[in-house]
mmCIF file of C-alpha atoms in Angstrom:
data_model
loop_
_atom_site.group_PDB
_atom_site.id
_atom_site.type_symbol
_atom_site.label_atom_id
_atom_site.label_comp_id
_atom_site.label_asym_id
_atom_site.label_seq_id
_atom_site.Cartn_x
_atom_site.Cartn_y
_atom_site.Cartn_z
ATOM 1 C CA UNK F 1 46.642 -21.160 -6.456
ATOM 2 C CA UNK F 2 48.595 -19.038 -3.434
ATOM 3 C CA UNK F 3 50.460 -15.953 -4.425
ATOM 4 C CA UNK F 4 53.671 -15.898 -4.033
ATOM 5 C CA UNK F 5 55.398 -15.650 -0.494
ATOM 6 C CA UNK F 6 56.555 -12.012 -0.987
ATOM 7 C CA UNK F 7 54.554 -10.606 -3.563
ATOM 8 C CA UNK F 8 57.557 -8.873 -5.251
ATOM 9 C CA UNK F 9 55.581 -8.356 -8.831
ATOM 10 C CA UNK F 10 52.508 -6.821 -6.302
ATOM 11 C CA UNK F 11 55.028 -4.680 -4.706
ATOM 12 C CA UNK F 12 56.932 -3.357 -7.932
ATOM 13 C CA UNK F 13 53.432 -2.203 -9.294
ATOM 14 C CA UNK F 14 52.502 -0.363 -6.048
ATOM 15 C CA UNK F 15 55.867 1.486 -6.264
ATOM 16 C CA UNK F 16 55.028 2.238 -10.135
ATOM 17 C CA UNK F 17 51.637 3.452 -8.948
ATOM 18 C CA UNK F 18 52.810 5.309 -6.355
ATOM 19 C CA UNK F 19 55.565 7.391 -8.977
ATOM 20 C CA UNK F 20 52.514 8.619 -11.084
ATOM 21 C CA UNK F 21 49.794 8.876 -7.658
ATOM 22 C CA UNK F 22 50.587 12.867 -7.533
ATOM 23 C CA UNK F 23 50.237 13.267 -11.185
ATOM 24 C CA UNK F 24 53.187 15.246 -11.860
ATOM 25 C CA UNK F 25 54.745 13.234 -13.867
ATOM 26 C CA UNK F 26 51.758 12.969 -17.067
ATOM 27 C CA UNK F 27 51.891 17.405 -15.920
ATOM 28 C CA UNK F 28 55.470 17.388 -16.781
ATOM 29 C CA UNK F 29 54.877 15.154 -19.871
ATOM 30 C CA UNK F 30 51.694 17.104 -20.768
ATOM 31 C CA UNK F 31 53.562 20.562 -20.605
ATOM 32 C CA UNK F 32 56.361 19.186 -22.824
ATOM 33 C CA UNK F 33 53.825 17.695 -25.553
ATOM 34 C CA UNK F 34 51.627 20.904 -25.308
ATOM 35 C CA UNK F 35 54.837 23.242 -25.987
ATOM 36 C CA UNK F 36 55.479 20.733 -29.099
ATOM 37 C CA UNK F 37 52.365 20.960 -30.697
ATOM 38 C CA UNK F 38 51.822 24.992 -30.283
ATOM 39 C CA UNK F 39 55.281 25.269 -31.419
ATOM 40 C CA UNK F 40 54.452 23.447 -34.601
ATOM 41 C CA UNK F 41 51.183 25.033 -35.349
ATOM 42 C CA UNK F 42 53.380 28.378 -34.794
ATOM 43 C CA UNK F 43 55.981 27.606 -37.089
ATOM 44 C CA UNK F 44 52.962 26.783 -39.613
ATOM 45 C CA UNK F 45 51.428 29.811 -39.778
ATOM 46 C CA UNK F 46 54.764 31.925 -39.137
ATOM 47 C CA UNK F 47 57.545 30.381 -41.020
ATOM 48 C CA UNK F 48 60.466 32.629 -39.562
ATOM 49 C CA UNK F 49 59.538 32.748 -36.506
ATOM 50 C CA UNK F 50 62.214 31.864 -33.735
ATOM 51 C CA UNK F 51 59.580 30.953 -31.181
ATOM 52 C CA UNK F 52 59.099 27.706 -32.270
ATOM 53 C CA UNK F 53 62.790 26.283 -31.838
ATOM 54 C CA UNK F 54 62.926 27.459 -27.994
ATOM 55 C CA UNK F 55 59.643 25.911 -27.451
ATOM 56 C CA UNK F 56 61.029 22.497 -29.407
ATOM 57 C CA UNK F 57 64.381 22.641 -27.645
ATOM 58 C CA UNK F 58 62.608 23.128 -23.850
ATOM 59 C CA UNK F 59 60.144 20.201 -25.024
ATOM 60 C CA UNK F 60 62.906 18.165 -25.676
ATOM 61 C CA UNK F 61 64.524 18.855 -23.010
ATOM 62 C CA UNK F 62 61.497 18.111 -20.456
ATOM 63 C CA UNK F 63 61.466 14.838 -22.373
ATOM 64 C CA UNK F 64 65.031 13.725 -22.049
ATOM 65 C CA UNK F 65 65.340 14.822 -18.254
ATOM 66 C CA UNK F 66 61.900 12.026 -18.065
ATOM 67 C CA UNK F 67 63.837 9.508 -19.418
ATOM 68 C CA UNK F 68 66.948 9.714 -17.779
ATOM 69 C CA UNK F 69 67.439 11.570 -15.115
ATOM 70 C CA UNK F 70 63.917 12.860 -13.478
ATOM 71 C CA UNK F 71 65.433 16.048 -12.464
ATOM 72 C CA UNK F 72 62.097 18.024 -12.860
ATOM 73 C CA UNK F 73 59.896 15.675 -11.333
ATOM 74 C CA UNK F 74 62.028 15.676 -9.109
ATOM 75 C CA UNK F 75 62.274 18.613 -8.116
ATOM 76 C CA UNK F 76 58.547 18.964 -7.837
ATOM 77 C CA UNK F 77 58.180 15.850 -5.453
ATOM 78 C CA UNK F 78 60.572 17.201 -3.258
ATOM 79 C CA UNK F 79 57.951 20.102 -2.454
ATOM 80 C CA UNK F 80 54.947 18.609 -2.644
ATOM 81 C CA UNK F 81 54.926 14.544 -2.599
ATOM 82 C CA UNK F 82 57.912 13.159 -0.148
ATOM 83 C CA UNK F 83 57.212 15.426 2.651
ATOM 84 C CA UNK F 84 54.016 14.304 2.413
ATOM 85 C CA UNK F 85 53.879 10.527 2.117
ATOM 86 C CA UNK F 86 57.646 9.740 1.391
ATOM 87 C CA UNK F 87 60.243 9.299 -1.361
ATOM 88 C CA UNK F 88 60.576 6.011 -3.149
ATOM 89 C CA UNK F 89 61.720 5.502 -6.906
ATOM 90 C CA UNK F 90 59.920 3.989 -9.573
ATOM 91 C CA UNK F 91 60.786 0.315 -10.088
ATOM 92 C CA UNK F 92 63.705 0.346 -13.587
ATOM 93 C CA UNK F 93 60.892 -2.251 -14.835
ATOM 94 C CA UNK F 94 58.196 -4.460 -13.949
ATOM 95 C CA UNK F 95 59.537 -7.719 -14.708
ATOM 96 C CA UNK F 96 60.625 -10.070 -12.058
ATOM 97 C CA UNK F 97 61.961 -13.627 -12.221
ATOM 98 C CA UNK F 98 59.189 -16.088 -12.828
ATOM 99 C CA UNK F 99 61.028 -18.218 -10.335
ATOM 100 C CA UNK F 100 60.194 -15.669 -7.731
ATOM 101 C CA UNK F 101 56.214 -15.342 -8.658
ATOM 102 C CA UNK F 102 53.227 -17.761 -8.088
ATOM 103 C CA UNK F 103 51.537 -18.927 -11.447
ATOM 104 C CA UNK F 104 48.620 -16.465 -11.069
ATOM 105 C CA UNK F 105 51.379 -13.511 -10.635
ATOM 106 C CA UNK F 106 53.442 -14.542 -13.348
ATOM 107 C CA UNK F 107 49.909 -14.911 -15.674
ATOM 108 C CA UNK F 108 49.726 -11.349 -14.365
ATOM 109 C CA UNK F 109 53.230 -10.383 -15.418
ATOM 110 C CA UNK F 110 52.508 -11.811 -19.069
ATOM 111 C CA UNK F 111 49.193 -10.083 -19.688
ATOM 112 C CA UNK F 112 50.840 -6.513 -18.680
ATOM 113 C CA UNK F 113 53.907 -7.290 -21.067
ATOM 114 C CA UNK F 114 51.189 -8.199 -23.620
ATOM 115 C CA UNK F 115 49.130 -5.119 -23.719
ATOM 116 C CA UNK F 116 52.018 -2.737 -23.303
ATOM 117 C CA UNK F 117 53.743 -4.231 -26.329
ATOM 118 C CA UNK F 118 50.095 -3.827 -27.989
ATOM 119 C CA UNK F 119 49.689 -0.270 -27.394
ATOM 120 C CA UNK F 120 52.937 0.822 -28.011
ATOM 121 C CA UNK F 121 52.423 -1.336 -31.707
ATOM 122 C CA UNK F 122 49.139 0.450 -32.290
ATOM 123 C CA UNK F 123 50.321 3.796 -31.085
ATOM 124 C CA UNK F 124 53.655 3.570 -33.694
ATOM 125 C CA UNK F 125 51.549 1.977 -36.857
ATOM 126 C CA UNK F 126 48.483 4.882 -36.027
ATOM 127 C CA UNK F 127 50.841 7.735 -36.464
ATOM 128 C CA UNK F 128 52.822 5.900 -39.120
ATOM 129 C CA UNK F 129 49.508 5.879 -41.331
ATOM 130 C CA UNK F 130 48.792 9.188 -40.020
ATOM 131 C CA UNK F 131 52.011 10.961 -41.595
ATOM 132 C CA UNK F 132 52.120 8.448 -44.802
ATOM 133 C CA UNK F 133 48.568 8.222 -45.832
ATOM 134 C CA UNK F 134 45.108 10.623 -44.166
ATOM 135 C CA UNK F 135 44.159 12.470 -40.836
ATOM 136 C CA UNK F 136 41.624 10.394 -39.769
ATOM 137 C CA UNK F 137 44.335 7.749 -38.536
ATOM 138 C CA UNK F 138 44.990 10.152 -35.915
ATOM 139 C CA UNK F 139 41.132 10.423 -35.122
ATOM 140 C CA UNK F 140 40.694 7.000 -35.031
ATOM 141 C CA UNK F 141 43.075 6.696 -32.202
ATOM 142 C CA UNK F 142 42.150 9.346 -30.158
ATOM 143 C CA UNK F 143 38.277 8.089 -30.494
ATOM 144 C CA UNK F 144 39.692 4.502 -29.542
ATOM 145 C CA UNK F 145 42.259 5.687 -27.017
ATOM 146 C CA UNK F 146 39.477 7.555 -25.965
ATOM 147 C CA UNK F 147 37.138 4.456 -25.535
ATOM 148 C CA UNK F 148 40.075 2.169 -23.651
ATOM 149 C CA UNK F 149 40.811 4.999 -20.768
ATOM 150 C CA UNK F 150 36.874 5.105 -20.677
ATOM 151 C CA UNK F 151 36.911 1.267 -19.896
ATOM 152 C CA UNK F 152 40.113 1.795 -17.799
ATOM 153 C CA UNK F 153 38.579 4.853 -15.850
ATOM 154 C CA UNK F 154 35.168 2.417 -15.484
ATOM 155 C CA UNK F 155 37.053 -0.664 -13.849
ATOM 156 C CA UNK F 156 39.716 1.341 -11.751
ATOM 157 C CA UNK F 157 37.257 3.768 -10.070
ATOM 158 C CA UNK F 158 38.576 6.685 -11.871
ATOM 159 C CA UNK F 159 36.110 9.816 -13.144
ATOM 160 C CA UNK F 160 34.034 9.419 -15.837
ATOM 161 C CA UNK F 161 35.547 12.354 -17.752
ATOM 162 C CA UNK F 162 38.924 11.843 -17.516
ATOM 163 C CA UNK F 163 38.791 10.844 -21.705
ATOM 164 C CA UNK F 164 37.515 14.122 -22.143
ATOM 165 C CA UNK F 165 40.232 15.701 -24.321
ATOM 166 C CA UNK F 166 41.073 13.074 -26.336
ATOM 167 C CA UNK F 167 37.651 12.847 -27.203
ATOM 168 C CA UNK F 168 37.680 16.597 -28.030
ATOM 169 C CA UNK F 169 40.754 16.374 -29.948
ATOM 170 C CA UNK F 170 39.143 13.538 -32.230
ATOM 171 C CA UNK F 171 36.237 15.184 -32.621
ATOM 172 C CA UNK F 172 38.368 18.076 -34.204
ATOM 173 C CA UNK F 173 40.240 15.969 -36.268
ATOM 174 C CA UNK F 174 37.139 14.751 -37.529
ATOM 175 C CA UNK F 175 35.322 17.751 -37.854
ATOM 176 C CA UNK F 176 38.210 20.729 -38.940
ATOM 177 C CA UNK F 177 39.140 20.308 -42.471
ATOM 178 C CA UNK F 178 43.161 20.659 -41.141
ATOM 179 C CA UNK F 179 46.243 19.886 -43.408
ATOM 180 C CA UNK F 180 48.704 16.964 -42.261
ATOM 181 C CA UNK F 181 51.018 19.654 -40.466
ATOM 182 C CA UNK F 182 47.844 20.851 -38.371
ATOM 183 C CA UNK F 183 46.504 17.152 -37.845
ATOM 184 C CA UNK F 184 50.172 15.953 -36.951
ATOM 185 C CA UNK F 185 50.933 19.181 -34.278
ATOM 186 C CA UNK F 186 46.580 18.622 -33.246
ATOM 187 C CA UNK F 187 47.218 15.265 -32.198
ATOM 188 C CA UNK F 188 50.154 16.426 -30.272
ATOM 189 C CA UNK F 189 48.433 18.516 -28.529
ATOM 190 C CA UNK F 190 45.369 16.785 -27.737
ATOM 191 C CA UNK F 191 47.502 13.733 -25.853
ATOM 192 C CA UNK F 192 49.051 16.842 -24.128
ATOM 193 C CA UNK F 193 46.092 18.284 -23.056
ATOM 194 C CA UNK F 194 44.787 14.761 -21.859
ATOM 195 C CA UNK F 195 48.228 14.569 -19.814
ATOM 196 C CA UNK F 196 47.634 17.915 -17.989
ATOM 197 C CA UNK F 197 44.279 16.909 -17.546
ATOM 198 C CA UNK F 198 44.781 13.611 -15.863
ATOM 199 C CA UNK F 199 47.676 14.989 -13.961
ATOM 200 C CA UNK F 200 45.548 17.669 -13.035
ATOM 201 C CA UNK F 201 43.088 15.371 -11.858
ATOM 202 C CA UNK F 202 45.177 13.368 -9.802
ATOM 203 C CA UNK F 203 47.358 15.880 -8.063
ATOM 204 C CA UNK F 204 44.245 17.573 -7.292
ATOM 205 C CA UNK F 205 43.141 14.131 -5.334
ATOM 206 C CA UNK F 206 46.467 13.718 -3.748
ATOM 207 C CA UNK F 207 46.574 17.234 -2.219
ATOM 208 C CA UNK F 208 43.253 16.330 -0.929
ATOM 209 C CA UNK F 209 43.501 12.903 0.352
ATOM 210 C CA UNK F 210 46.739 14.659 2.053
ATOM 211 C CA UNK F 211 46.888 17.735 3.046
ATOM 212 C CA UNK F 212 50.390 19.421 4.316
ATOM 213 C CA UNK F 213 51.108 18.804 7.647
ATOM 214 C CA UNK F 214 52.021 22.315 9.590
ATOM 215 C CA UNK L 1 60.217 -35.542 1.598
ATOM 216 C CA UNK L 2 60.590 -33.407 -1.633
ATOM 217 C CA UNK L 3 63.955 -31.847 -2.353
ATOM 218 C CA UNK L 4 62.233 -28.351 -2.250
ATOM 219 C CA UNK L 5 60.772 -28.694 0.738
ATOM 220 C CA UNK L 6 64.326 -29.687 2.358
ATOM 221 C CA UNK L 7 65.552 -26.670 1.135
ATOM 222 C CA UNK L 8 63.400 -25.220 3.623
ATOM 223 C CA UNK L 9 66.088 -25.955 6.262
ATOM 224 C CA UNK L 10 68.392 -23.636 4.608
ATOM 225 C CA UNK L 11 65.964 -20.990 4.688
ATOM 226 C CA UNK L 12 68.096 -17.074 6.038
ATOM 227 C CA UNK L 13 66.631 -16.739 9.274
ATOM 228 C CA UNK L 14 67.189 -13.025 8.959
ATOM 229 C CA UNK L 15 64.862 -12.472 6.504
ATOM 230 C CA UNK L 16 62.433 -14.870 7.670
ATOM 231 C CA UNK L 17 61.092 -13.121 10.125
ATOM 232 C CA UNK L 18 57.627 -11.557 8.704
ATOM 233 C CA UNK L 19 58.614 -7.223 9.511
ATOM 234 C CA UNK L 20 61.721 -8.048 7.693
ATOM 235 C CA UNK L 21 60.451 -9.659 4.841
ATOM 236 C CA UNK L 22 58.127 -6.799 4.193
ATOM 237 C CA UNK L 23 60.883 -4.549 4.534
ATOM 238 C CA UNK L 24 62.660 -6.419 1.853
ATOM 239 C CA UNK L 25 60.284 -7.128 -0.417
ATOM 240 C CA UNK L 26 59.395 -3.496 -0.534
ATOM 241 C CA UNK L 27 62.883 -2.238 -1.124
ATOM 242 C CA UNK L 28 63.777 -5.023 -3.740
ATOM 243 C CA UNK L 29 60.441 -3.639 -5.570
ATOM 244 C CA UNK L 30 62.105 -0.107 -5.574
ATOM 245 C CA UNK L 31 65.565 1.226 -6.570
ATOM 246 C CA UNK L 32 65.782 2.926 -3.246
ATOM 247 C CA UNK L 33 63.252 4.482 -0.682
ATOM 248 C CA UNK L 34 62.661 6.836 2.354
ATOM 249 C CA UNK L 35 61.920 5.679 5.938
ATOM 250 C CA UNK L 36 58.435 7.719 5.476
ATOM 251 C CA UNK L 37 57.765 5.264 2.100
ATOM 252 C CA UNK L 38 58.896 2.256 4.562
ATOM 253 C CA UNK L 39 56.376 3.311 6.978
ATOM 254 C CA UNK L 40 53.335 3.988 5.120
ATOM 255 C CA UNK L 41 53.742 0.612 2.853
ATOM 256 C CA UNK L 42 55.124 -1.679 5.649
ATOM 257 C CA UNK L 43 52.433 -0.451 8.371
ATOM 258 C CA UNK L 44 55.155 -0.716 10.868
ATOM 259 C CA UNK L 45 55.440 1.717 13.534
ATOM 260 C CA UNK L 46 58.397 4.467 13.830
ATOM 261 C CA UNK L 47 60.507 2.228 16.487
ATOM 262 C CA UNK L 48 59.911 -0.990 14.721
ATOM 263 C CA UNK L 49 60.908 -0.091 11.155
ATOM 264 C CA UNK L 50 63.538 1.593 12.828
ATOM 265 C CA UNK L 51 64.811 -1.740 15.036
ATOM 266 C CA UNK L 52 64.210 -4.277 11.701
ATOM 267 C CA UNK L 53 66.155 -1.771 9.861
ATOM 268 C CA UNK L 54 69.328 -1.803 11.981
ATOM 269 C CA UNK L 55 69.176 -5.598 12.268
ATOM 270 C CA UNK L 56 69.197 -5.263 8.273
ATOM 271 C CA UNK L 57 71.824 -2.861 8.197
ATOM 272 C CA UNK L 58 73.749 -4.780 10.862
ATOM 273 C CA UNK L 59 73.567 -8.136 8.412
ATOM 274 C CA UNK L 60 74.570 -6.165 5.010
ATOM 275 C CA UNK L 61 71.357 -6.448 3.904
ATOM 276 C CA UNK L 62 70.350 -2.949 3.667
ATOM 277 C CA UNK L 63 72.048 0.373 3.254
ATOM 278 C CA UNK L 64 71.260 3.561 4.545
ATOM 279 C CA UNK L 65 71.764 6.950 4.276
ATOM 280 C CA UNK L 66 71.072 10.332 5.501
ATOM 281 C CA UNK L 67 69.887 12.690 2.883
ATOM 282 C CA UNK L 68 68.354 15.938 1.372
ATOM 283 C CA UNK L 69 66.132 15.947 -1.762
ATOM 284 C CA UNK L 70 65.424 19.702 -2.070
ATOM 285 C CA UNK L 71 65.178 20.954 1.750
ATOM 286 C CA UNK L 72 63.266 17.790 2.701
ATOM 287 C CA UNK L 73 65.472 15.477 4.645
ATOM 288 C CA UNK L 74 65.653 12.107 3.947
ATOM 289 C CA UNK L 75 66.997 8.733 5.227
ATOM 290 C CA UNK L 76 66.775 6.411 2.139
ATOM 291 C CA UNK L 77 67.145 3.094 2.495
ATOM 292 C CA UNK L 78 68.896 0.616 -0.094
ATOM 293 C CA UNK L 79 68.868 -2.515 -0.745
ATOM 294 C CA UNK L 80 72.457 -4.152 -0.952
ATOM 295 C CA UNK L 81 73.884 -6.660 -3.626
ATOM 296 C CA UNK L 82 74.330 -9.183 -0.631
ATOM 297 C CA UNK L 83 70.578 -8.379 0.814
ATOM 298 C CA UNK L 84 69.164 -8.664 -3.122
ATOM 299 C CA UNK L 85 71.191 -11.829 -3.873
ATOM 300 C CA UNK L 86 69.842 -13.410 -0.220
ATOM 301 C CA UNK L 87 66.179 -11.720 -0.812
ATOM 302 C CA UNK L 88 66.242 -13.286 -4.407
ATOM 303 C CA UNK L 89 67.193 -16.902 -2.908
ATOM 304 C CA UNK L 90 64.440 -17.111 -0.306
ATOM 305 C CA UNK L 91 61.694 -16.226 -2.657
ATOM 306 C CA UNK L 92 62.950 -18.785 -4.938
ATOM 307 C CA UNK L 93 63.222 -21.491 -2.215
ATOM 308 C CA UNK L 94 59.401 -20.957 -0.642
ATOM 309 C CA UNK L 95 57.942 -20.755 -3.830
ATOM 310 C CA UNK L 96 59.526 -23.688 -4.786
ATOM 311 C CA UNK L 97 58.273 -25.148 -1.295
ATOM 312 C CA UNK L 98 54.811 -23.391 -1.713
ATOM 313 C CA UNK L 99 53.961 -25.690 -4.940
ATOM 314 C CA UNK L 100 55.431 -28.406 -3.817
ATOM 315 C CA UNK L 101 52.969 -28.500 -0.750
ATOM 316 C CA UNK L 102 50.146 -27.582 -2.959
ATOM 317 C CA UNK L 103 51.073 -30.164 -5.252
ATOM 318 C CA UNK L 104 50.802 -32.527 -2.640
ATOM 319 C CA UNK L 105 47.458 -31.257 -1.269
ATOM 320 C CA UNK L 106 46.811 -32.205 -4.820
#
């Protein structure tokens, strides 16, 4: 079967790819989460502290400005990404008018919608069961989230270790006898930590695939 | 002959031309972009991104603007409503006309 003439659904990926090639957007992300999960182990282990709400309000507000208006990221790309390969925003969504796509394309376009709606599911019932019932929900999926970006990392050429953390962070789930505040702000943290670390890992690829011109 | 292949005939020359239709397809993929972005995806060369551009911009089919994002400048380049609605339309009618040949060949 041909793809289609203009390869719009090809095109809106690339862009999305392109948004997240530098990294600084899972850095930005990672920072936020990190702040929220020291912030509530904190506020665990001192109860009047102030600390913790300036850390939850600045996490919050790194999260909001992701959403809706990418002021940060922004900010960041202007110094180090546009002057060095250009400025483009991130498509508002993936999905394009089946009318416009070939039938392998718009197979593509269902399978993406598919597993997106899956993890997002398995992500929301995980730390559902997590809060409501034991700890070792929250293992479970960083062992299994661990295991997909494994398989992910394997077929997209990506380093082996890029599941580290989350593989760390499950192992401590497993292994620390925490309480469900500790698992709850642990968890946070670990998908932090992954964030930084796969931002990390891909900013530090971009700087070197393209260095600044003088 | 098939009525999607007809349609053919009513194809916008203006975006038919293959620079063009990279152009387009790029920008309709993206909210808005930067003539560096162009570049780099379209593999065009300064002076012809910068010719298929004003023949865009020319038709209403594009808009652009001169820009800063932080003290990088910036010429971003939009798509309009008229070049979406037209861009929209000739995908529709050549892949229409695409399975309707292959159908054929069938």
């Amino acid at each position: 079967m041909p793809e289609s003439v203009s390869s719009v659904f090809q095109a809106k990926v690339r862009a999305w790819q392109y948004w997240n090639v530098d990294g600084l957007p899972n850095i930005t992300l990672g920072v936020a989460l990190l702040l929220q999960g020291v912030a509530d182990l904190w506020d665990h282990r001192h109860p009047h502290s102030i600390l913790p709400i300036f850390m939850v309000v600045f996490s919050i507000a790194i999260c909001m400005d992701q959403i809706f208006s990418r002021k940060i990221v922004g900010w960041l790309k202007a110094r180090i990404t546009y002057p060095r390969t250009g400025y483009a925003s991130p498509p508002r969504t993936l999905y394009t008018d089946p009318a416009m796509l070939s039938a392998n394309e718009q197979k593509q376009q269902r399978k993406t919608k598919w597993v997106l709606i899956f993890l997002v599911f398995f992500l929301v019932l995980s730390t559902y069961f997590s809060v409501i019932y034991e700890h070792w929900y929250f293992a479970f999926t960083a062992f299994l989230g661990a295991g997909l970006m494994w398989f992910f990392a394997r077929k997209t050429k990506l380093p082996w270790y890029l599941p580290l953390p989350l593989l760390f962070c499950g192992l401590l789930l497993t292994v620390l006898p925490t309480d469900r505040r500790d698992t709850q702000a642990l968890g946070i943290l670990g998908v932090g930590v992954q964030l930084l670390f796969m931002g990390g890992i891909a900013l530090a690829r971009y700087l070197r695939e393209h260095p600044a011109q003088a | 002959m098939s009525t999607a292949l007809q349609e053919l005939a009513s194809l916008d020359r203006m975006i038919h031309e293959p620079a063009r239709l990279m152009i387009l397809t790029v920008l309709y993929a993206v909210t808005e972009a930067d003539f560096l972005y162009m570049q780099n995806e379209c593999g065009l060369t300064q002076g012809n991104l910068s010719s298929h551009l004003s023949k865009l911009e020319e038709g209403r089919y594009v808009s652009i603007q001169k820009t800063f994002k932080g003290k990088y400048p910036l010429t971003i380049c939009r798509l309009t409503p008229r070049g979406r609605k037209a861009f929209e339309g000739y995908a529709r009618i050549m892949q229409a006309a695409t399975e309707a040949a292959a159908g054929r060949k069938r």
